[in-house]
XYZ file of C-alpha atoms in Angstrom:
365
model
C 180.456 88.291 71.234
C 179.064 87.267 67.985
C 178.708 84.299 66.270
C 181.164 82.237 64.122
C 180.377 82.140 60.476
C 180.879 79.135 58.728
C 181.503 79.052 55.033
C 179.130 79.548 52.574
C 176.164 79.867 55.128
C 173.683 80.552 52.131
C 174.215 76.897 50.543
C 170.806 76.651 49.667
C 170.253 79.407 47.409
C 170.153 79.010 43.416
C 172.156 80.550 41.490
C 174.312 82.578 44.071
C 176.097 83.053 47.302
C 175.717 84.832 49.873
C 178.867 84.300 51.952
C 180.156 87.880 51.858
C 181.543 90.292 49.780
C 180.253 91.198 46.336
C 178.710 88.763 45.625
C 176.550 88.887 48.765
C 176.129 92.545 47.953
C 174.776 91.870 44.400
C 171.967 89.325 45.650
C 171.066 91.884 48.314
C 170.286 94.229 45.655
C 168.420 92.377 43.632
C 165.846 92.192 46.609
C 162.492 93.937 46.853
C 163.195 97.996 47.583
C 160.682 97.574 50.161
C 159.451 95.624 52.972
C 157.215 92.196 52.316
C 156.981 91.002 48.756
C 158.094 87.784 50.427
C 157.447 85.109 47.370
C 159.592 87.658 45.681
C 162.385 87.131 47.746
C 161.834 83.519 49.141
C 162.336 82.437 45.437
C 165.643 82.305 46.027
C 165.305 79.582 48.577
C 163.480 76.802 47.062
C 163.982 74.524 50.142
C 163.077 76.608 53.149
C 159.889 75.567 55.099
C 156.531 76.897 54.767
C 154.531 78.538 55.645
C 157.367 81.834 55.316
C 157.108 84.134 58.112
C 157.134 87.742 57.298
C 159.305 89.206 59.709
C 160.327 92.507 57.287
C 157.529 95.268 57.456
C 157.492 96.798 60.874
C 153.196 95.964 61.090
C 152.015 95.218 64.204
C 150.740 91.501 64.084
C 147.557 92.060 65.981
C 144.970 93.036 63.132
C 141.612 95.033 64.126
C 138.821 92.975 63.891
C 137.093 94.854 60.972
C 133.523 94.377 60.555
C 133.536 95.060 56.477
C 130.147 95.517 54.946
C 128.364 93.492 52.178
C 129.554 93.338 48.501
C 126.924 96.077 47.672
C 129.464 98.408 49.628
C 131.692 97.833 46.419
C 128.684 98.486 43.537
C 128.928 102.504 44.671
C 130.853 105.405 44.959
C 131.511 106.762 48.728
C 128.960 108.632 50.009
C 130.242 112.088 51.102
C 129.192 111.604 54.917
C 131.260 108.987 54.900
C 134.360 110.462 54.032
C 133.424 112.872 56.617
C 132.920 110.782 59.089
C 136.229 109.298 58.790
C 137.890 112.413 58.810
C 135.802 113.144 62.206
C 137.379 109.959 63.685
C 140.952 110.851 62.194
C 140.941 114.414 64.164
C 139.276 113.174 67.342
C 142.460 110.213 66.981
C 144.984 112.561 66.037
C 143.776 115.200 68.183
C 143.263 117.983 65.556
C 140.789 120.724 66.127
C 139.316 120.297 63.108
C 138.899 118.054 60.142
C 140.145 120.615 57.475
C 143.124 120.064 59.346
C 143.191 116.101 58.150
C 143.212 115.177 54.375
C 142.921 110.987 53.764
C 144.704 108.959 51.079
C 144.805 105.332 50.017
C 147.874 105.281 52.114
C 151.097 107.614 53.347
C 153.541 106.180 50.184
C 150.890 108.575 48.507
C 151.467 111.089 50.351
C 155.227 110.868 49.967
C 155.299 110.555 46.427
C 152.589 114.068 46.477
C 154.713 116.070 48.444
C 156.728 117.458 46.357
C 153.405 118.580 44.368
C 152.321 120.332 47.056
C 155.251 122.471 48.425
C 157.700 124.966 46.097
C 160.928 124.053 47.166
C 163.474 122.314 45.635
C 165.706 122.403 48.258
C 165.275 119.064 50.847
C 167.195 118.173 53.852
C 166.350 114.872 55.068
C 167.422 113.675 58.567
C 168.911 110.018 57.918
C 169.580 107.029 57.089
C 165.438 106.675 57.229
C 163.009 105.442 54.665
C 164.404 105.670 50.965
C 160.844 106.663 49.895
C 161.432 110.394 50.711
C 164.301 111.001 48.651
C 163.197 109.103 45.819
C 160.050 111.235 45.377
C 161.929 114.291 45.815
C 164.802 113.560 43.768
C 162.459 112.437 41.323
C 160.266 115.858 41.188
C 163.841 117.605 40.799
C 164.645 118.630 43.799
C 168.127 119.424 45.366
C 168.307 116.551 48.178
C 171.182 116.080 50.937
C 171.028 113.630 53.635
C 172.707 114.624 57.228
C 172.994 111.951 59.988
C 173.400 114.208 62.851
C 171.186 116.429 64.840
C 173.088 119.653 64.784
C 173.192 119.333 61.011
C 169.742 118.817 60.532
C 168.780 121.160 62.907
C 170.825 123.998 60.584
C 169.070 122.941 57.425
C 165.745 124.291 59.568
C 167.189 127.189 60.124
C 167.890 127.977 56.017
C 164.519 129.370 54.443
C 162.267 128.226 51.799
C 164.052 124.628 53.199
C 162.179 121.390 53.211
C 163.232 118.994 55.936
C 161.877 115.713 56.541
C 162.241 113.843 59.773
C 160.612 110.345 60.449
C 159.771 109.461 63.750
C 160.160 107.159 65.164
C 162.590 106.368 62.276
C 162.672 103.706 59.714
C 165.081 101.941 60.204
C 167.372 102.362 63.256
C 164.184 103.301 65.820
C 165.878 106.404 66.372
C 163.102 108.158 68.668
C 163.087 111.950 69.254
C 161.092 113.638 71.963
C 157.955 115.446 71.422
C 159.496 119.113 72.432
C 162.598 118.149 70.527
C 160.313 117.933 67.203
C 157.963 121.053 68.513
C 161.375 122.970 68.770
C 162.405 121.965 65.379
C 159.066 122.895 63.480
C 159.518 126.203 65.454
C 162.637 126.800 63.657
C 161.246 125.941 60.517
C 158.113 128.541 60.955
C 160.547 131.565 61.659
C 163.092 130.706 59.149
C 159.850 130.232 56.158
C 160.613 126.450 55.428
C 158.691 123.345 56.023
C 159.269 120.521 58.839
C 157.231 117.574 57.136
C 157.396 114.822 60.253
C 156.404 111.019 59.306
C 154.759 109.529 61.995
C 153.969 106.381 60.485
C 154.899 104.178 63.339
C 154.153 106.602 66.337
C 150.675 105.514 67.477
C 152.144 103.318 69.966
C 154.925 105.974 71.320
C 154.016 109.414 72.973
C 156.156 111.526 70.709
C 153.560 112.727 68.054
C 153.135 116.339 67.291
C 150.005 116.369 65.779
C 148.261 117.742 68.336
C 150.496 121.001 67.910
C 148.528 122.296 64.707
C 147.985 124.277 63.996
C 151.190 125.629 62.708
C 152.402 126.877 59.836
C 155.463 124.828 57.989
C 154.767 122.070 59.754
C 153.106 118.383 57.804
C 152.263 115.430 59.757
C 152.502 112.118 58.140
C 150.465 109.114 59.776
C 149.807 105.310 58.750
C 146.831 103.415 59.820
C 147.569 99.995 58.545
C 150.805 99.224 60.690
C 149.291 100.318 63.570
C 145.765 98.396 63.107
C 147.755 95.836 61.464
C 145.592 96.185 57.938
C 148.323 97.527 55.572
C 146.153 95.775 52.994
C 142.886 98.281 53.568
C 145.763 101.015 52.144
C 144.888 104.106 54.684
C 146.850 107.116 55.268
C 146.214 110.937 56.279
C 147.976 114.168 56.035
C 147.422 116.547 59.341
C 148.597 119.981 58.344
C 147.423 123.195 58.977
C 143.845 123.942 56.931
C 145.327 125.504 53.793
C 148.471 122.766 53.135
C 145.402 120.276 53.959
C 142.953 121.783 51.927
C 145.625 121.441 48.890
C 146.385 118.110 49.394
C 142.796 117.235 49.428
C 142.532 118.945 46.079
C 145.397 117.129 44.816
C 144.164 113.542 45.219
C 140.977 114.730 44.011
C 137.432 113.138 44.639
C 136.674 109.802 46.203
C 140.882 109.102 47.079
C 139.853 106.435 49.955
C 137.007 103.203 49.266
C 134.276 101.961 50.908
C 135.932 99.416 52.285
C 138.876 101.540 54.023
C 136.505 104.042 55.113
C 134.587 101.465 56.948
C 137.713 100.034 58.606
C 139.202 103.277 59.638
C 135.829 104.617 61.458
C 135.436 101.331 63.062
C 139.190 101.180 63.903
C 139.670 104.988 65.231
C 136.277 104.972 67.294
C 137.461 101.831 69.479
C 140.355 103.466 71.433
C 140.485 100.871 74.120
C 141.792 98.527 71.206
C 144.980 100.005 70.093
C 146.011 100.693 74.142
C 145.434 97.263 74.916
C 147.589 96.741 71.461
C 149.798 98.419 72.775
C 150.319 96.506 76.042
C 150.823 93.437 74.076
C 153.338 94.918 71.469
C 155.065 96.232 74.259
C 155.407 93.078 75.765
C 156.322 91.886 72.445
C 159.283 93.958 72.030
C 161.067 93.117 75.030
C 160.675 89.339 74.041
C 162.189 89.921 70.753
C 164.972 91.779 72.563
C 165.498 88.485 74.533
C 165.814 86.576 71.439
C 168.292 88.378 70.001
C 170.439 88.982 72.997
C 170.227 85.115 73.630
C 172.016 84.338 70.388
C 174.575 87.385 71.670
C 173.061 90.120 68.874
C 172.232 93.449 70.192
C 168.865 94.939 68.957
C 168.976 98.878 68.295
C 166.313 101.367 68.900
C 163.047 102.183 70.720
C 160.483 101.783 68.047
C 158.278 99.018 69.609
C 157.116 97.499 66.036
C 160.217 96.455 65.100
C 164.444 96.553 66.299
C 167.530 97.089 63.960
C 170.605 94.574 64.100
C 173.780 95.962 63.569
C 176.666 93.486 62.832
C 179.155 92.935 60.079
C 177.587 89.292 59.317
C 174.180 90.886 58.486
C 173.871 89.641 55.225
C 174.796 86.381 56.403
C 171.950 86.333 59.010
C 169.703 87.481 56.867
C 170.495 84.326 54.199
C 170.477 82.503 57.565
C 167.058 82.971 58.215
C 165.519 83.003 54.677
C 166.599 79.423 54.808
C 164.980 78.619 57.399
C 161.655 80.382 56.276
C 162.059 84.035 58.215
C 162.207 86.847 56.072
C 163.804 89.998 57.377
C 164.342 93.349 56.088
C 167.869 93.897 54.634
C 169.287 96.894 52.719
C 171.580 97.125 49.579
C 172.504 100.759 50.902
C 173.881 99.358 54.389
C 175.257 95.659 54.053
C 175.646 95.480 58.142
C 171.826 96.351 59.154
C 169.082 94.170 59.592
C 165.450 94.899 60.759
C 163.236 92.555 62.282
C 159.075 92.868 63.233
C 157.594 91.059 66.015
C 156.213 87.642 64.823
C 152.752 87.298 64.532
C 151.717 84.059 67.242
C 153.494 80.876 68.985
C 154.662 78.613 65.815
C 156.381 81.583 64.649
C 158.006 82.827 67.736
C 158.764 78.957 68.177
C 160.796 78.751 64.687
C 162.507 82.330 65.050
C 163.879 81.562 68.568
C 165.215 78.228 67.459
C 166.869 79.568 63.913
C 168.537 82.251 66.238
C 169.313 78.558 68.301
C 170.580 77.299 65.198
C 172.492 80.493 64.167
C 174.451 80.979 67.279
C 175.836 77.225 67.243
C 176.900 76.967 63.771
């Protein structure tokens, strides 16, 4: 059962409400596009506590403990061995045979907004609701884009040639998880029918669904994230794993020097110390199922498998979401669907502490 509402729950906030209806839809709007920018949004609630707690990303809280070099790292361009060494640690991670098979980028938003660069067609399925990032960049670039919320009807748009079709999994931001095979199937499809299966993987280091290790194969583009894994979105790391000649393009494309010193040194450190992100993954595991608890507690139901963050579902979501911003918790909610609401893990005690007694709060008001 879920909670009463009382009236005007957002009381707090200058300037607007966020009780429901459209005017609760118009403030929602006006929030960030993405994730975090969390003085952006917590400007709108001059009285919550401090320190805010960023609850609206999806990064895994437990950051790899980087050992960065001097400043004199920063007075030079990157040597060429050590691009190729992290491309060396990116295959052996990814499990690519090769490392023209990997291209790197100052993260995989590059990549999204290149894509369209680097493949012909103007004709884009994309399996959603998922991240908005992928349509943008195709839409803007020209293309033709549909979005189909069933598997059946994305699993036609693979069988169309000269097709793009973009699946994220897991997905952002319902956790939707497909199986490895299911995705090997698909890209299948999309080699015999001459189109292109372009996969983000930007949250599946801690699941067992990637198909990276597949390539090579023609059509088929792997996306994948290191900084909400390694929780160091700030470094700005991403990689393309594709077959040699799509990767050979893209590393063309971004041209010389596309990654620093500083997030070369923190993704050869990071991707030669595999014992780190399985016990990482232990934890977040453990994690997720406490979050779970939290929510079900205050009688919400979380959605989805992805273990780096959960998806509420409820008609008051906007409410919540005002809710919590009072109270110094930002979540992630979305002007495109008024009744979801994503939530990360929190990042130690204090802030598990404050979310589990907001949800307290929440489910006795």
């Amino acid at each position: 059962m879920e909670p009463r509402i009382s009236a005007g729950p957002c009381s707090g906030m200058q300037g607007c409400s966020m009780s429901a209806g459209r005017e609760g839809a118009s403030v929602v709007r006006e929030m960030p596009v993405h994730g975090g920018q969390v003085r952006q949004v917590m400007q709108r609630f001059p009285d919550a506590p401090t320190p805010f707690i960023d609850l609206s990303t999806g990064i895994s809280p437990y950051a790899y403990p980087v050992v960065f070099p001097s400043q004199d790292a920063l007075t030079r361009l990157p040597e060429t061995c050590e691009e190729d060494a992290l491309l060396q640690a990116a295959a052996r991670a990814y499990g690519v045979p090769s490392t023209d098979m990997i291209a790197a980028v100052p993260g995989t938003q590059m990549l999204i907004s290149l894509l369209p660069y680097l493949l012909t067609s103007r004709d884009v399925t994309i399996f959603g609701p998922t991240y908005s990032g992928h349509e943008t960049s195709w839409q803007y670039a020209g293309a033709q884009v549909e979005i189909v919320t069933d598997a059946a009807a994305f699993q036609d748009a693979t069988m169309k040639s000269g097709r793009v079709c973009i699946l994220c999994n897991p997905n952002n931001p319902d956790g939707r998880l497909l199986a490895a095979s299911e995705v090997s199937r698909l890209a299948r499809q999309c080699e015999v029918s001459g189109s292109w299966l372009i996969v983000d993987e930007a949250f599946a280091d801690f699941h067992d669904a990637s198909v990276s290790r597949t390539l090579p194969q023609s059509g088929l583009l792997v996306l994948r994230s290191f900084g909400k894994s390694y929780g160091l979105p700030g470094v700005r790391l991403g990689f393309l794993v594709a077959d040699p000649v799509l990767a050979g393009a893209a590393r063309a494309l971004v041209g010389s020097w596309p990654v620093g010193t500083l997030a070369l040194e923190a993704g050869i450190q990071a991707f030669s110390d595999g014992g780190w992100l399985e016990r990482s993954r232990r934890q977040i595991q453990q994690d997720r199922k406490r979050l779970e608890q939290l929510f079900r507690r205050a009688g919400l139901e979380p959605l989805g498998s992805c273990l780096l963050f959960m998806l509420i579902r409820m008609a008051q979501a906007q409410d919540l979401w005002c809710f919590l911003c009072e109270r110094g918790i930002v979540t992630r909610i979305f002007a495109e669907r008024l009744t979801d609401l994503r939530v990360g893990l929190p990042r130690d005690e204090d802030e598990w502490s404050r979310l589990n007694a907001a949800l307290l709060q929440w489910c006795e008001h």
